[in-house]
Coordinates of C-alpha atoms in Angstrom, one line a residue:
M11 CA -0.1 -0.2 0.0
Q12 CA 1.1 3.3 -0.9
V13 CA 0.7 6.0 1.9
R14 CA 1.5 9.2 -0.2
H15 CA -0.7 8.4 -2.8
L16 CA -3.7 7.8 0.0
H17 CA -2.7 11.1 2.4
Q18 CA -3.2 13.2 -1.4
R19 CA -6.9 12.3 -0.7
T20 CA -6.6 14.5 2.7
R21 CA -5.7 17.6 1.8
P22 CA -8.4 19.9 2.2
F23 CA -8.5 18.2 6.0
R24 CA -4.6 19.3 6.1
Y25 CA -5.5 22.6 4.7
G26 CA -8.4 23.4 7.2
G27 CA -6.5 22.4 10.1
F28 CA -3.2 24.0 10.1
W29 CA -4.7 27.2 8.8
A30 CA -7.7 26.8 12.0
V31 CA -4.8 26.5 14.6
A32 CA -3.1 30.1 12.8
L33 CA -6.1 31.6 13.2
C34 CA -6.0 30.5 16.8
Q35 CA -2.7 32.4 16.9
L36 CA -3.8 35.9 15.7
P37 CA -5.3 36.6 19.1
V38 CA -1.6 36.4 20.9
L39 CA 0.0 38.8 18.8
P40 CA -0.4 41.4 20.9
A41 CA 0.2 40.5 24.2
A42 CA 3.6 38.7 22.2
F43 CA 4.8 42.4 20.6
A44 CA 4.0 44.0 24.1
G45 CA 6.1 41.1 25.7
E46 CA 2.5 39.8 28.1
A47 CA 3.1 36.6 26.2
R48 CA 5.5 34.3 24.2
A49 CA 8.0 35.8 22.0
P50 CA 7.2 37.4 18.9
L51 CA 9.2 35.0 16.7
Q52 CA 7.7 31.9 17.9
V53 CA 4.2 33.3 17.2
L54 CA 4.8 34.7 13.5
G55 CA 7.2 31.3 13.6
G56 CA 4.0 29.2 14.7
I57 CA 1.4 31.1 12.4
A58 CA 3.8 30.9 9.0
F59 CA 4.7 27.6 9.3
C60 CA 0.8 26.3 9.5
L61 CA 0.0 28.8 6.6
A62 CA 2.4 27.4 4.7
W63 CA 3.1 24.2 5.1
P64 CA -0.3 22.1 3.4
W65 CA 1.7 24.4 0.4
L66 CA 4.8 22.8 0.8
A67 CA 3.7 19.1 1.1
D68 CA 1.8 19.5 -1.9
R69 CA 4.5 20.8 -3.5
L70 CA 6.4 17.8 -2.3
Q71 CA 3.9 15.4 -3.1
R72 CA 3.9 16.4 -6.7
G73 CA 7.3 16.1 -7.1
A74 CA 7.6 12.8 -5.6
P75 CA 8.2 9.4 -7.8
P76 CA 4.9 7.6 -8.3
D77 CA 6.4 4.2 -7.8
G78 CA 7.3 4.8 -3.7
S79 CA 8.3 1.7 -1.8
W80 CA 6.4 0.9 1.4
V81 CA 8.9 2.1 3.9
R82 CA 9.8 5.6 1.7
D83 CA 6.0 6.6 2.2
C84 CA 6.1 5.8 5.9
G85 CA 9.0 8.4 6.1
Y86 CA 7.6 10.6 4.0
Y87 CA 4.9 10.7 6.7
A88 CA 6.6 9.8 9.9
L89 CA 8.5 12.9 8.9
E90 CA 5.9 15.5 8.5
C91 CA 4.7 14.0 11.8
A92 CA 8.2 15.3 13.2
L93 CA 8.7 18.4 11.6
V94 CA 5.1 19.6 12.4
A95 CA 5.7 18.3 16.3
L96 CA 9.0 20.8 16.3
V97 CA 7.9 23.8 15.0
L98 CA 4.9 23.7 17.1
V99 CA 6.3 22.8 19.9
W100 CA 8.9 25.2 19.5
A101 CA 5.7 27.9 18.9
S102 CA 4.6 27.2 22.5
V103 CA 1.2 26.5 19.8
P104 CA -1.4 26.5 23.3
I105 CA -1.7 22.1 24.8
L106 CA -5.3 22.6 22.8
A107 CA -4.2 23.4 19.6
G108 CA -1.4 21.7 19.9
F109 CA -3.3 18.0 20.8
A110 CA -6.2 19.0 18.2
T111 CA -2.9 18.5 15.7
A112 CA -1.6 15.7 16.8
L113 CA -5.4 13.7 17.1
C114 CA -5.4 14.7 13.5
L115 CA -1.6 13.4 12.6
L116 CA -2.3 9.9 14.2
S117 CA -5.6 9.5 13.1
G118 CA -4.6 10.2 9.7
A119 CA -1.9 7.5 10.0
T120 CA -4.5 4.9 11.5
A121 CA -6.8 5.8 8.9
L122 CA -4.6 5.6 5.8
A123 CA -1.8 2.1 6.8
G124 CA -3.0 1.0 10.9
W125 CA -0.9 0.4 13.3
R126 CA 2.0 -0.1 10.7
L127 CA 2.4 4.1 10.4
L128 CA 0.3 4.8 13.2
L129 CA 3.2 3.5 15.8
P130 CA 6.4 5.1 13.2
A131 CA 4.2 8.3 13.3
T132 CA 3.7 8.1 17.1
V133 CA 7.6 7.8 17.7
A134 CA 8.0 11.3 15.3
L135 CA 5.9 13.4 16.9
G136 CA 7.2 12.4 19.8
A137 CA 11.3 13.4 18.7
G138 CA 10.1 16.5 16.7
G139 CA 8.2 17.8 20.2
A140 CA 11.8 16.9 22.0
A141 CA 13.5 18.8 19.4
G142 CA 11.4 21.8 19.6
A143 CA 11.7 21.9 23.4
A144 CA 15.1 22.0 22.9
L145 CA 15.2 24.7 20.6
A146 CA 12.4 26.8 22.0
P147 CA 13.0 30.5 23.5
E148 CA 10.4 30.1 26.1
L149 CA 8.0 27.6 27.0
T150 CA 4.3 28.7 28.3
A151 CA 2.9 26.1 31.1
D152 CA -0.9 25.8 29.7
A153 CA -1.7 22.7 31.8
A154 CA -5.3 21.1 31.7
G155 CA -6.8 20.1 34.8
A156 CA -6.5 16.2 35.7
A157 CA -10.1 15.4 34.1
G158 CA -9.4 17.6 31.2
A159 CA -6.7 15.1 30.3
L160 CA -8.9 12.2 31.2
A161 CA -11.2 13.9 28.4
L162 CA -8.6 14.4 26.1
A163 CA -7.0 10.9 26.6
M164 CA -10.6 9.6 26.0
V165 CA -11.0 11.5 22.5
F166 CA -8.1 10.3 21.4
G167 CA -8.1 6.5 21.8
Y168 CA -11.4 6.8 20.7
T169 CA -10.1 8.6 17.5
L170 CA -7.6 6.9 16.8
L171 CA -9.8 3.3 17.6
L172 CA -11.7 5.5 14.6
G173 CA -9.0 5.2 12.6
Q174 CA -8.5 2.3 12.4
V175 CA -11.6 0.4 12.0
S176 CA -11.9 3.1 8.9
F177 CA -8.5 1.6 7.6
R178 CA -9.7 -1.5 7.9
Q179 CA -12.7 -0.9 5.7
A180 CA -10.9 0.8 3.5
R181 CA -8.6 -2.0 2.7
R182 CA -11.6 -3.9 2.4
L183 CA -13.4 -2.0 -0.1
A184 CA -10.1 -1.4 -2.4
G185 CA -9.9 -5.6 -2.3
H186 CA -13.7 -5.0 -3.1
R187 CA -12.9 -2.9 -5.9
R188 CA -9.3 -4.8 -7.3
S189 CA -11.4 -7.6 -7.3
L190 CA -14.0 -6.7 -9.4
A191 CA -11.6 -4.1 -11.6
E192 CA -10.0 -7.6 -12.2
K193 CA -13.7 -10.0 -13.0
S194 CA -14.5 -7.1 -15.1
A195 CA -11.6 -7.0 -17.5
A196 CA -11.4 -11.1 -17.6
L197 CA -14.9 -10.3 -18.7
E198 CA -14.1 -7.9 -21.3
R199 CA -11.3 -10.5 -22.7
I200 CA -14.5 -13.2 -22.8
N201 CA -16.9 -10.4 -24.5
E202 CA -14.2 -10.0 -27.1
R203 CA -13.4 -13.2 -28.0
L204 CA -17.3 -14.2 -28.0
Q205 CA -18.2 -11.5 -30.8
R206 CA -15.2 -12.7 -32.2
Y207 CA -17.5 -15.8 -33.5
L208 CA -20.8 -13.7 -34.4
P209 CA -21.1 -11.5 -38.1
P210 CA -21.5 -8.1 -37.3
S211 CA -25.2 -7.6 -37.8
L212 CA -25.6 -10.1 -34.5
R213 CA -23.1 -8.2 -32.5
A214 CA -25.2 -5.3 -33.3
R215 CA -28.6 -6.5 -32.1
V216 CA -27.7 -7.5 -29.0
L217 CA -25.7 -4.4 -28.0
R218 CA -28.0 -2.6 -28.7
A219 CA -30.8 -5.2 -26.2
P220 CA -28.8 -7.6 -24.8
D221 CA -31.8 -8.9 -23.1
A222 CA -34.2 -9.2 -26.2
P223 CA -34.0 -12.2 -27.8
C224 CA -33.6 -11.4 -31.9
R225 CA -36.8 -12.6 -32.6
W226 CA -38.3 -14.3 -36.2
E227 CA -38.4 -11.9 -39.5
R228 CA -38.6 -12.2 -43.2
R229 CA -36.5 -10.6 -45.0
W230 CA -35.0 -10.3 -48.7
L231 CA -31.6 -11.4 -48.7
T232 CA -29.0 -12.1 -51.4
V233 CA -26.9 -15.6 -50.3
A234 CA -22.8 -17.4 -51.8
F235 CA -22.1 -20.3 -50.9
V236 CA -18.4 -20.5 -51.4
D237 CA -16.5 -24.3 -51.5
L238 CA -12.8 -24.9 -52.4
V239 CA -12.1 -27.6 -55.2
G240 CA -10.5 -30.3 -54.0
F241 CA -10.0 -30.1 -50.2
T242 CA -10.3 -33.8 -49.5
E243 CA -7.3 -34.4 -51.9
L244 CA -5.3 -31.5 -50.3
S245 CA -5.9 -32.5 -46.8
E246 CA -5.0 -35.8 -47.6
R247 CA -1.5 -34.4 -49.1
L248 CA -0.5 -31.8 -46.3
E249 CA 0.4 -32.3 -43.2
A250 CA -2.5 -31.3 -40.5
E251 CA -0.4 -28.6 -39.3
L252 CA 0.6 -27.0 -42.7
L253 CA -3.7 -27.9 -43.7
A254 CA -5.0 -25.7 -40.5
A255 CA -2.5 -23.5 -41.3
V256 CA -3.5 -22.8 -44.5
L257 CA -7.6 -22.4 -44.0
D258 CA -6.7 -20.6 -41.6
E259 CA -4.6 -17.6 -43.5
Y260 CA -8.1 -18.1 -46.2
L261 CA -10.9 -17.9 -44.3
G262 CA -8.9 -15.0 -42.8
A263 CA -8.6 -13.0 -46.0
L264 CA -12.2 -14.2 -47.1
V265 CA -14.5 -12.6 -43.8
P266 CA -13.2 -9.3 -44.7
A267 CA -13.3 -9.5 -48.3
A268 CA -16.6 -9.8 -47.6
E269 CA -16.9 -7.5 -45.4
R270 CA -15.8 -5.1 -47.0
R271 CA -18.1 -5.3 -49.3
G272 CA -21.8 -5.5 -47.6
G273 CA -21.8 -9.4 -46.6
E274 CA -21.2 -11.1 -43.6
V275 CA -19.8 -14.4 -43.2
S276 CA -22.9 -16.2 -41.5
K277 CA -21.6 -20.4 -40.9
L278 CA -18.1 -21.4 -42.3
L279 CA -18.4 -25.4 -43.0
G280 CA -14.8 -26.6 -43.0
D281 CA -13.6 -25.7 -45.7
G282 CA -17.4 -24.0 -46.7
M283 CA -18.4 -20.9 -46.6
L284 CA -22.1 -19.0 -46.7
V285 CA -22.3 -15.3 -47.0
V286 CA -25.2 -13.6 -46.7
F287 CA -25.5 -9.8 -48.1
G288 CA -28.6 -7.6 -47.2
L289 CA -28.3 -8.7 -43.7
R290 CA -27.1 -4.5 -42.9
D291 CA -30.4 -2.1 -43.0
G292 CA -29.9 0.2 -46.5
A293 CA -29.0 -2.2 -49.4
D294 CA -31.6 -2.9 -52.1
R295 CA -32.0 -5.9 -53.8
A296 CA -29.7 -4.9 -57.2
A297 CA -26.8 -4.1 -54.7
Q298 CA -27.0 -6.8 -52.8
V299 CA -26.5 -8.9 -56.2
Q300 CA -23.3 -6.7 -57.0
A301 CA -21.7 -7.0 -53.8
A302 CA -22.3 -11.1 -53.9
V303 CA -20.7 -11.4 -57.2
G304 CA -18.1 -9.0 -57.1
F305 CA -16.6 -10.7 -53.6
C306 CA -17.1 -14.3 -55.9
A307 CA -15.5 -12.8 -59.1
A308 CA -12.3 -11.5 -57.1
L309 CA -11.7 -15.1 -55.6
P310 CA -9.5 -16.2 -58.2
E311 CA -6.9 -13.2 -58.0
L312 CA -7.3 -13.7 -54.2
L313 CA -6.7 -16.8 -54.1
A314 CA -3.3 -16.5 -56.2
R315 CA -1.6 -14.2 -53.9
L316 CA -2.3 -15.6 -51.3
A317 CA -0.5 -19.3 -53.3
D318 CA 2.8 -16.4 -54.5
A319 CA 2.9 -15.8 -50.7
W320 CA 2.8 -19.4 -49.4
R321 CA 5.3 -20.8 -52.4
R322 CA 7.9 -18.0 -51.5
R323 CA 7.1 -19.8 -47.8
G324 CA 7.9 -23.5 -49.4
E325 CA 4.1 -24.4 -49.1
P326 CA 3.4 -25.2 -52.9
V327 CA -0.4 -24.9 -52.1
A328 CA -3.0 -23.7 -54.9
L329 CA -6.6 -23.1 -53.5
R330 CA -9.2 -22.6 -56.0
T331 CA -12.9 -22.6 -55.5
R332 CA -16.4 -22.2 -56.9
A333 CA -19.9 -20.4 -55.9
G334 CA -23.5 -20.3 -55.6
I335 CA -25.2 -17.0 -55.2
A336 CA -29.4 -17.4 -55.0
S337 CA -32.0 -14.2 -53.8
G338 CA -35.1 -14.8 -51.6
L339 CA -37.4 -14.4 -48.6
C340 CA -35.5 -15.6 -45.8
T341 CA -36.5 -16.3 -42.1
L342 CA -34.0 -15.5 -39.8
G343 CA -33.8 -15.3 -35.9
D344 CA -33.2 -17.2 -32.7
R345 CA -33.3 -20.8 -32.4
G346 CA -32.8 -23.3 -29.8
G347 CA -34.2 -23.1 -25.6
D348 CA -32.7 -21.0 -22.7
D349 CA -29.1 -22.9 -22.3
R350 CA -28.7 -22.2 -25.6
L351 CA -28.8 -20.3 -28.9
D352 CA -28.2 -20.3 -32.4
F353 CA -29.1 -17.1 -34.8
T354 CA -29.9 -19.1 -37.4
L355 CA -30.6 -18.5 -41.0
I356 CA -32.4 -20.1 -42.8
G357 CA -34.8 -20.4 -45.9
P358 CA -34.8 -21.6 -49.9
P359 CA -31.7 -19.4 -51.0
V360 CA -29.7 -20.8 -48.8
N361 CA -30.3 -24.1 -49.6
L362 CA -30.3 -23.2 -53.5
A363 CA -26.9 -21.2 -52.8
S364 CA -25.3 -24.6 -51.7
R365 CA -26.8 -26.9 -54.8
L366 CA -25.2 -24.8 -57.0
Q367 CA -21.9 -24.2 -55.6
A368 CA -21.6 -27.6 -56.3
L369 CA -22.5 -27.7 -59.6
A370 CA -20.8 -24.3 -60.8
P371 CA -17.4 -24.5 -62.3
V372 CA -13.8 -24.5 -61.0
D373 CA -13.5 -20.5 -60.2
G374 CA -16.3 -19.2 -62.2
M375 CA -20.1 -19.0 -59.9
L376 CA -24.3 -20.2 -60.9
L377 CA -26.7 -17.6 -60.0
D378 CA -30.5 -18.6 -59.8
E379 CA -33.1 -16.3 -61.8
A380 CA -33.8 -14.1 -59.0
S381 CA -30.1 -13.1 -59.1
A382 CA -29.5 -12.8 -62.6
A383 CA -32.6 -11.1 -63.0
L384 CA -31.2 -8.9 -60.6
A385 CA -27.7 -8.3 -62.2
Q386 CA -29.5 -7.7 -65.4
G387 CA -27.2 -5.0 -67.3
L388 CA -24.8 -4.8 -64.1
H389 CA -22.9 -8.6 -65.2
P390 CA -22.1 -10.7 -68.6
L391 CA -24.1 -13.6 -67.3
G392 CA -24.3 -16.5 -69.8
P393 CA -27.5 -18.0 -71.3
P394 CA -29.4 -19.9 -68.9
Q395 CA -28.9 -23.5 -67.9
A396 CA -31.7 -25.5 -67.3
L397 CA -30.5 -28.5 -63.9
T398 CA -32.4 -30.8 -62.1
I399 CA -31.1 -30.4 -57.9
K400 CA -33.1 -33.3 -56.1
G401 CA -35.4 -31.6 -53.4
L402 CA -35.8 -28.5 -55.2
G403 CA -36.7 -29.7 -58.8
Q404 CA -35.5 -28.0 -61.7
V405 CA -34.0 -24.6 -61.6
Q406 CA -33.1 -21.8 -64.0
A407 CA -28.7 -20.7 -63.5
H408 CA -26.7 -18.9 -65.0
P409 CA -23.1 -18.3 -65.1
L410 CA -21.0 -15.4 -64.8
V411 CA -19.3 -14.8 -68.3
T412 CA -16.4 -13.0 -67.7
A413 CA -15.1 -11.6 -64.0
A414 CA -12.1 -9.1 -65.8
S415 CA -14.7 -6.3 -64.8
F416 CA -14.3 -6.9 -61.3
G417 CA -11.6 -5.6 -60.3
G418 CA -10.4 -5.1 -56.2
H419 CA -12.0 -6.8 -53.1

């Protein structure tokens, strides 16, 4: 525990206490100059010290290094006690004012650091008082009666006990705050990691209404399903560690590429990826399709750059993909019970995009009729192909003729 930083909290009490002692000595000035009381030097010296010491103590504390040790911090407080006692005794400050000052210092020491600081502060007060008595030109007797002395002792003991109790409570509160801060930091780290498992739109939903469930809603979306070509053969050829690293870099490149075009990776299915366009508010249907086609068309160039990087590391890996794009009304929202929830996207476009991907050419894509209609005039599409898909019947699909006009990703 660092005493100095805790002691700074007592700054208002230090100013008020010392200035009050200085004020109490002002009525003695006329008698001192008339030779009827203490020497004028003692009175003026005591007043000047009480007025200047709070300001000087602030400057000393601000100039001290921030990482002080316990011994140095205790020494600082003890030095203040010794200096205050020396000056007040040398100035022959009335016993009640001196007692009040000593009581404030000792109770403050107890409240700040308990008995460990009270003992050296008491010794320092006694040593300072003894030095002040030895240096004083004259001392004035200001003895209190036995009853007054007993009352002062009772107040003294009660105040120190109260300071000790305050110190223990402050230490417990500090421990609770530290524990809460550690738990809060741990929860923040967990929250940041959990958010990485969620797409941006779902994170935004949860942050807007943490306690509200994501209710089912219908929305027009464009879905792109991207899959690696020949992944089974690749997994048999590469070591598990190298395969994991390649997949991580592959997914790490595709996820931000999709998000830059307004898409979100809804699912990672092994080497496959379900990217949804339109989850963010404000994207019209044609813009969704254009973003999905642009993302899929940019994949060959992106994968070529990854292959170059892997080749320079001595890892001759080249990845190729195929993609399927479908548009239509989808249902999205929470599914599951109280113990486990899954934000799910279901609907015909999801199944159709997956099936079209399986039939698409390598480094190419197939678009369903709805997507092709929205992309008409924006992208060069080939003639429709009649495909029979199990569970969906016959569908019309359009291939993208060329990706040359879709630079950037």
